[in-house]
């Protein structure tokens, strides 16, 4: 660790200068030799570094969103080469190269702040060994060695022996208890941040190598912090615990306000947005308009949660516009089908009539004077038909019928007429 830290010695002087400036401010409040003055100086250093890294974090978010737009193409590659993992990986890397995205972009903030981390470790290690480093002179060195955080010296480590800890004016029990608690909190915060990202802010419909890498890092990083944490000075543990808490809060803010499409976080966000928009009848914040604009632009490519959002607006008599605004809809509400298209409202089917109504020709209007034709048999006797006159000459009857165009052959007997 000392060899790695020496590689970043070029940034040691700026880091030590920032710490000294913060120590001057906090020393005037809490006392120059207190753990509060030196501890808060380290915390302030972390906050300053993370504020400077916000543009890089925004770039990371944009790169992550670019990765999300490739999800449909990734899914097609997975289905096409599901039996050939090597070809699948090659096609994925080809897709990343063509689109200009990088699946490792989520590691950029960690890589960017690593020089400051190792520079701080180099400064605190010099304090522990009694050497002046950077802008920290002998008087500041003695003040830092006297500083204790919850009974543990700023430069003490979990692996330090009893003699070295006693030379710093503390007991080995206090040092190991404080460092153990800080290591557990540091690992737990890292695990929670990564787990929150994997369980709430990931589109689970598509399985990609990037997701597998994130899942692996969720378990690898906490173990790494626990292993290396026992060799970190207390001041470095304060630095790393603070940056983990900052990352956790930053991640919670992003998940709550700008979730990944298709994730559980998006479902919860759109549910909140639906209640807000339907109650106020419009989108008020810029972030809300950005989300609605992106959903409208997708068209047929909307996921399940986005279609539910559009349907909920339609049922409330609202319509989402292309610019992200929401207006009242004058047309009848139309539902969005599963493929993302807008289905026309169903035509109302006529009420089915009963058998008696069908036989009577349907329901009769009160003011309709037209009588309905009944299909039922009449009970009144019909007029008796006169009996057919018999031909006195045999055979002439059939011949006359054939001549008149009737069908030859045996004829069906007529039913007897009523008398």
XYZ file of C-alpha atoms in Angstrom:
419
model
C 0.000 0.000 0.000
C 2.888 2.380 0.784
C 4.365 1.751 -2.684
C 1.045 2.514 -4.387
C 0.581 5.653 -2.290
C 4.041 6.904 -3.235
C 3.003 6.779 -6.907
C 0.475 9.540 -6.165
C 2.908 11.675 -4.172
C 2.571 14.424 -6.800
C -0.905 15.211 -5.396
C 0.167 14.940 -1.748
C 0.944 18.642 -1.373
C -2.468 19.869 -2.684
C -4.325 17.367 -0.484
C -2.331 18.295 2.622
C -2.874 21.998 1.896
C -6.667 21.547 1.697
C -6.684 19.617 4.985
C -4.653 22.332 6.715
C -7.043 25.055 5.502
C -10.070 23.199 6.837
C -8.177 22.452 10.076
C -7.556 26.164 10.575
C -11.320 26.804 10.445
C -12.421 23.879 12.613
C -9.483 24.324 15.004
C -10.739 27.788 15.882
C -14.102 26.231 16.861
C -13.247 22.887 18.508
C -9.554 23.365 19.346
C -6.543 22.619 17.104
C -5.583 19.334 18.776
C -9.026 17.718 18.926
C -10.288 14.834 16.832
C -13.268 16.926 15.762
C -11.007 19.487 14.082
C -8.971 16.899 12.163
C -11.890 14.525 11.537
C -14.134 17.243 10.124
C -11.238 18.447 7.993
C -11.066 15.012 6.356
C -14.871 14.921 5.930
C -14.785 18.351 4.309
C -12.041 17.166 1.979
C -14.302 14.300 0.843
C -17.248 16.635 0.248
C -15.072 19.029 -1.758
C -13.717 16.203 -3.922
C -17.193 14.738 -4.548
C -18.568 18.152 -5.513
C -15.762 18.490 -8.047
C -16.667 15.020 -9.374
C -20.332 15.911 -9.991
C -19.732 16.638 -13.735
C -18.100 13.222 -14.005
C -21.076 11.705 -12.210
C -23.452 13.378 -14.693
C -21.374 11.910 -17.508
C -21.662 8.528 -15.849
C -25.468 8.863 -15.720
C -25.594 9.777 -19.418
C -23.408 6.796 -20.287
C -25.681 4.554 -18.232
C -28.739 5.902 -20.055
C -26.982 5.241 -23.370
C -26.471 1.665 -22.255
C -30.171 1.415 -21.488
C -31.135 2.496 -25.004
C -29.179 -0.505 -26.270
C -31.235 -2.955 -24.227
C -33.500 -4.024 -27.146
C -30.462 -4.691 -29.350
C -28.801 -6.607 -26.518
C -31.903 -8.729 -26.120
C -31.902 -9.575 -29.828
C -28.242 -10.597 -29.659
C -28.953 -12.801 -26.651
C -31.815 -14.556 -28.412
C -29.864 -14.960 -31.649
C -26.715 -16.391 -30.025
C -28.185 -17.951 -26.897
C -26.280 -21.196 -27.546
C -22.961 -19.510 -28.362
C -21.705 -17.457 -25.407
C -18.444 -16.490 -27.084
C -20.171 -15.138 -30.186
C -22.676 -13.384 -27.931
C -19.858 -11.576 -26.096
C -18.199 -10.606 -29.380
C -21.438 -9.128 -30.727
C -21.997 -7.246 -27.456
C -18.535 -5.670 -27.630
C -19.146 -4.793 -31.283
C -22.406 -3.088 -30.309
C -20.639 -1.101 -27.549
C -17.985 0.028 -30.013
C -20.482 1.100 -32.700
C -22.656 3.046 -30.232
C -19.697 4.621 -28.392
C -20.773 3.345 -24.960
C -18.660 1.785 -22.233
C -20.078 -0.804 -19.804
C -17.406 0.124 -17.240
C -18.470 3.777 -17.092
C -20.008 3.230 -13.640
C -16.487 2.851 -12.224
C -15.385 6.329 -13.362
C -16.075 8.154 -10.050
C -14.132 5.524 -8.109
C -11.193 5.712 -10.501
C -11.211 9.516 -10.467
C -11.062 9.845 -6.699
C -8.468 7.082 -6.183
C -5.489 9.521 -6.511
C -6.923 11.675 -3.684
C -7.497 8.548 -1.600
C -3.892 7.329 -1.931
C -2.538 10.862 -1.402
C -4.499 11.101 1.869
C -3.184 7.672 2.883
C 0.352 8.897 2.184
C -0.214 11.983 4.361
C -1.689 10.026 7.291
C 1.027 7.385 7.060
C 3.616 10.152 7.350
C 1.809 11.474 10.431
C 1.838 7.972 11.982
C 5.575 7.591 11.329
C 6.316 11.123 12.629
C 7.430 12.590 9.304
C 6.454 15.988 7.948
C 4.843 15.735 4.542
C 3.471 18.276 2.107
C 2.583 21.523 3.892
C 2.213 19.769 7.270
C 5.077 21.104 9.403
C 6.305 19.860 12.790
C 3.707 21.730 14.864
C 0.829 20.439 12.730
C 2.355 16.960 12.884
C 2.337 16.987 16.694
C -1.235 18.326 16.714
C -2.419 15.558 14.371
C -0.755 12.864 16.487
C -2.615 14.109 19.577
C -6.009 14.029 17.782
C -8.279 11.108 18.752
C -11.569 10.064 17.141
C -13.702 8.255 19.740
C -10.517 7.324 21.592
C -8.588 6.107 18.521
C -5.631 8.157 17.196
C -5.984 9.575 13.694
C -2.977 7.617 12.387
C -3.608 4.303 14.217
C -4.458 1.053 12.370
C -6.285 -2.120 13.325
C -3.087 -4.146 12.808
C -0.882 -1.876 14.966
C 0.713 -3.448 18.016
C 0.126 -2.364 21.596
C 3.490 -0.550 21.842
C 2.834 1.640 18.809
C -0.707 2.439 19.934
C 0.522 3.386 23.408
C 3.100 5.703 21.846
C 0.163 7.560 20.256
C -1.515 7.880 23.655
C -4.330 5.311 23.266
C -5.203 1.711 24.167
C -5.225 -1.098 21.633
C -8.773 -2.069 22.659
C -10.133 1.365 21.765
C -8.318 1.351 18.434
C -9.563 -2.082 17.389
C -13.149 -1.460 18.462
C -13.348 1.876 16.647
C -11.633 0.591 13.482
C -13.752 -2.600 13.441
C -16.991 -0.606 13.659
C -15.853 1.766 10.935
C -14.834 -1.129 8.651
C -18.230 -2.809 9.114
C -20.079 0.443 8.384
C -17.883 1.092 5.366
C -18.516 -2.382 3.900
C -22.240 -2.312 4.734
C -22.759 1.067 3.066
C -20.950 -0.133 -0.054
C -23.029 -3.337 -0.175
C -26.316 -1.461 0.334
C -25.481 1.028 -2.414
C -24.684 -1.717 -4.904
C -27.669 -3.862 -3.872
C -30.025 -0.908 -4.213
C -28.711 -0.395 -7.731
C -29.211 -4.042 -8.698
C -32.624 -4.656 -7.127
C -34.407 -1.358 -7.819
C -32.710 0.421 -10.710
C -32.015 -2.325 -13.244
C -34.199 -3.511 -16.116
C -34.598 -7.183 -15.205
C -36.109 -8.113 -18.593
C -32.670 -8.087 -20.230
C -29.689 -10.063 -18.959
C -26.367 -8.601 -20.062
C -22.717 -9.198 -19.120
C -22.750 -5.691 -17.633
C -25.422 -6.773 -15.152
C -23.414 -9.841 -14.229
C -20.388 -7.623 -13.565
C -22.443 -5.333 -11.334
C -23.804 -8.305 -9.411
C -20.297 -9.618 -8.883
C -19.063 -6.212 -7.694
C -21.919 -6.095 -5.193
C -20.212 -8.903 -3.254
C -16.574 -8.248 -4.175
C -16.319 -4.598 -3.071
C -17.475 -5.107 0.545
C -15.018 -7.967 0.939
C -12.224 -5.812 -0.490
C -13.050 -2.994 1.936
C -13.051 -5.412 4.850
C -9.685 -6.930 3.868
C -7.886 -3.676 3.090
C -9.660 -1.765 5.849
C -7.641 -3.414 8.588
C -4.519 -1.764 7.100
C -6.092 1.700 6.774
C -5.383 4.421 9.356
C -8.390 5.795 11.206
C -8.235 9.000 9.139
C -8.462 7.013 5.880
C -11.407 5.026 7.285
C -13.131 8.343 8.008
C -12.453 9.406 4.418
C -13.749 6.170 2.870
C -16.799 5.900 5.139
C -17.761 9.487 4.255
C -17.420 8.919 0.505
C -19.496 5.711 0.751
C -22.282 7.539 2.583
C -22.155 10.319 -0.037
C -22.372 7.736 -2.849
C -25.293 6.000 -1.150
C -27.247 9.251 -0.785
C -26.419 10.310 -4.337
C -27.574 6.945 -5.661
C -30.837 7.135 -3.698
C -31.530 10.574 -5.172
C -30.942 9.349 -8.737
C -33.098 6.236 -8.256
C -35.918 8.305 -6.753
C -35.958 11.053 -9.395
C -34.454 9.530 -12.556
C -34.920 5.742 -12.478
C -33.862 3.266 -15.113
C -36.639 2.430 -17.645
C -38.185 -0.960 -16.970
C -36.987 -1.134 -13.357
C -38.982 -1.343 -10.136
C -37.862 2.184 -9.332
C -39.487 3.429 -12.556
C -42.751 1.687 -11.674
C -42.810 3.445 -8.286
C -41.821 6.785 -9.839
C -44.516 6.657 -12.540
C -47.105 5.725 -9.922
C -46.180 8.840 -7.935
C -46.100 10.928 -11.104
C -49.560 9.675 -12.117
C -51.079 10.775 -8.806
C -49.321 14.145 -9.031
C -50.291 14.878 -12.643
C -53.905 13.727 -12.324
C -54.394 15.825 -9.176
C -52.827 19.013 -10.618
C -53.621 18.433 -14.304
C -50.096 19.288 -15.455
C -46.381 18.637 -15.028
C -44.737 21.320 -12.954
C -41.054 20.412 -12.628
C -38.521 20.239 -15.431
C -37.513 16.690 -14.501
C -41.136 15.543 -14.828
C -41.413 17.070 -18.299
C -38.188 15.339 -19.318
C -39.530 11.953 -18.218
C -42.910 12.444 -19.946
C -41.193 13.686 -23.117
C -39.029 10.565 -23.243
C -42.067 8.300 -22.738
C -44.039 9.990 -25.533
C -41.062 9.775 -27.911
C -40.773 6.010 -27.441
C -44.121 5.258 -29.086
C -44.385 1.516 -29.697
C -41.216 0.851 -27.688
C -42.807 1.783 -24.350
C -42.486 -0.765 -21.584
C -45.289 -2.044 -19.373
C -45.005 0.694 -16.732
C -44.948 3.483 -19.323
C -48.061 2.118 -21.062
C -49.876 2.016 -17.734
C -48.908 5.645 -17.173
C -50.293 6.736 -20.564
C -53.499 4.745 -19.964
C -53.947 6.320 -16.530
C -53.685 9.790 -18.071
C -56.223 8.851 -20.754
C -58.710 7.602 -18.171
C -58.325 10.890 -16.300
C -59.095 12.862 -19.474
C -55.486 13.981 -19.977
C -52.996 13.563 -22.810
C -49.191 13.715 -22.794
C -47.673 16.031 -25.408
C -44.383 15.651 -27.291
C -42.797 18.519 -25.326
C -43.445 16.792 -21.980
C -46.477 18.817 -20.977
C -49.877 17.336 -20.084
C -53.104 18.860 -21.394
C -56.797 18.024 -21.172
C -57.909 15.617 -23.850
C -61.093 16.444 -25.797
C -61.224 13.113 -27.632
C -62.580 9.979 -25.919
C -60.069 8.044 -23.902
C -58.230 5.417 -25.900
C -56.316 2.593 -24.284
C -52.761 1.688 -25.227
C -52.408 -1.936 -26.204
C -49.554 -4.226 -25.246
C -47.573 -3.420 -28.405
C -47.688 0.311 -27.652
C -50.294 1.265 -30.239
C -53.407 3.244 -29.412
C -56.567 1.177 -29.671
C -59.872 2.784 -30.597
C -62.667 2.654 -28.019
C -64.933 -0.345 -28.309
C -68.265 0.036 -30.121
C -71.159 -0.668 -27.835
C -72.994 -3.809 -28.860
C -76.823 -3.693 -29.066
C -78.729 -5.317 -26.271
C -79.690 -8.876 -27.035
C -83.440 -9.427 -27.417
C -85.410 -12.216 -25.862
C -87.106 -14.961 -27.865
C -90.551 -13.413 -27.443
C -89.230 -10.045 -28.676
C -87.629 -11.645 -31.724
C -90.865 -13.506 -32.560
C -92.894 -10.322 -32.163
C -90.493 -8.339 -34.341
C -88.670 -6.516 -31.515
C -89.843 -4.044 -28.880
C -92.662 -1.895 -30.194
C -92.453 1.811 -29.766
C -95.350 3.486 -27.993
C -95.969 6.001 -30.747
C -95.366 3.646 -33.691
C -98.725 2.960 -35.396
C -97.233 0.313 -37.686
C -98.491 -3.062 -36.578
C -95.944 -5.788 -36.090
C -96.219 -9.019 -37.981
C -96.667 -11.986 -35.702
C -94.931 -15.244 -36.418
C -97.213 -17.196 -34.138
C -100.046 -19.297 -35.583
C -103.442 -17.672 -35.463
C -106.140 -19.374 -33.475
C -108.917 -18.087 -35.779
C -110.263 -20.593 -38.366
C -109.274 -19.880 -41.940
C -111.736 -19.956 -44.837
C -112.163 -23.435 -46.247
C -110.735 -23.819 -49.702
C -113.105 -25.306 -52.349
C -112.461 -28.891 -53.205
C -110.546 -29.434 -56.399
C -112.682 -30.394 -59.415
C -111.889 -33.894 -60.505
C -111.122 -34.577 -64.143
C -113.738 -36.951 -65.640
C -111.112 -38.389 -68.016
C -108.366 -40.378 -66.358
C -104.800 -39.266 -67.149
C -105.712 -35.876 -68.533
C -104.976 -34.181 -65.188
C -101.323 -35.175 -65.067
C -100.835 -34.247 -68.705
C -102.239 -30.805 -68.195
C -100.001 -30.181 -65.167
C -96.915 -31.218 -67.111
C -97.875 -28.909 -69.927
C -98.259 -26.012 -67.518
C -94.585 -26.337 -66.474
C -94.956 -28.291 -63.238
C -92.458 -30.960 -62.196
C -93.252 -34.519 -63.309
C -93.286 -37.396 -60.909
C -95.078 -38.042 -57.691
C -96.168 -34.886 -55.931
C -96.377 -34.310 -52.153
C -100.008 -34.523 -51.061
C -101.525 -31.283 -49.984
C -102.654 -30.900 -46.408
C -106.378 -31.082 -46.015
C -108.010 -27.739 -45.701
C -109.809 -26.789 -42.614
C -113.488 -27.014 -42.671
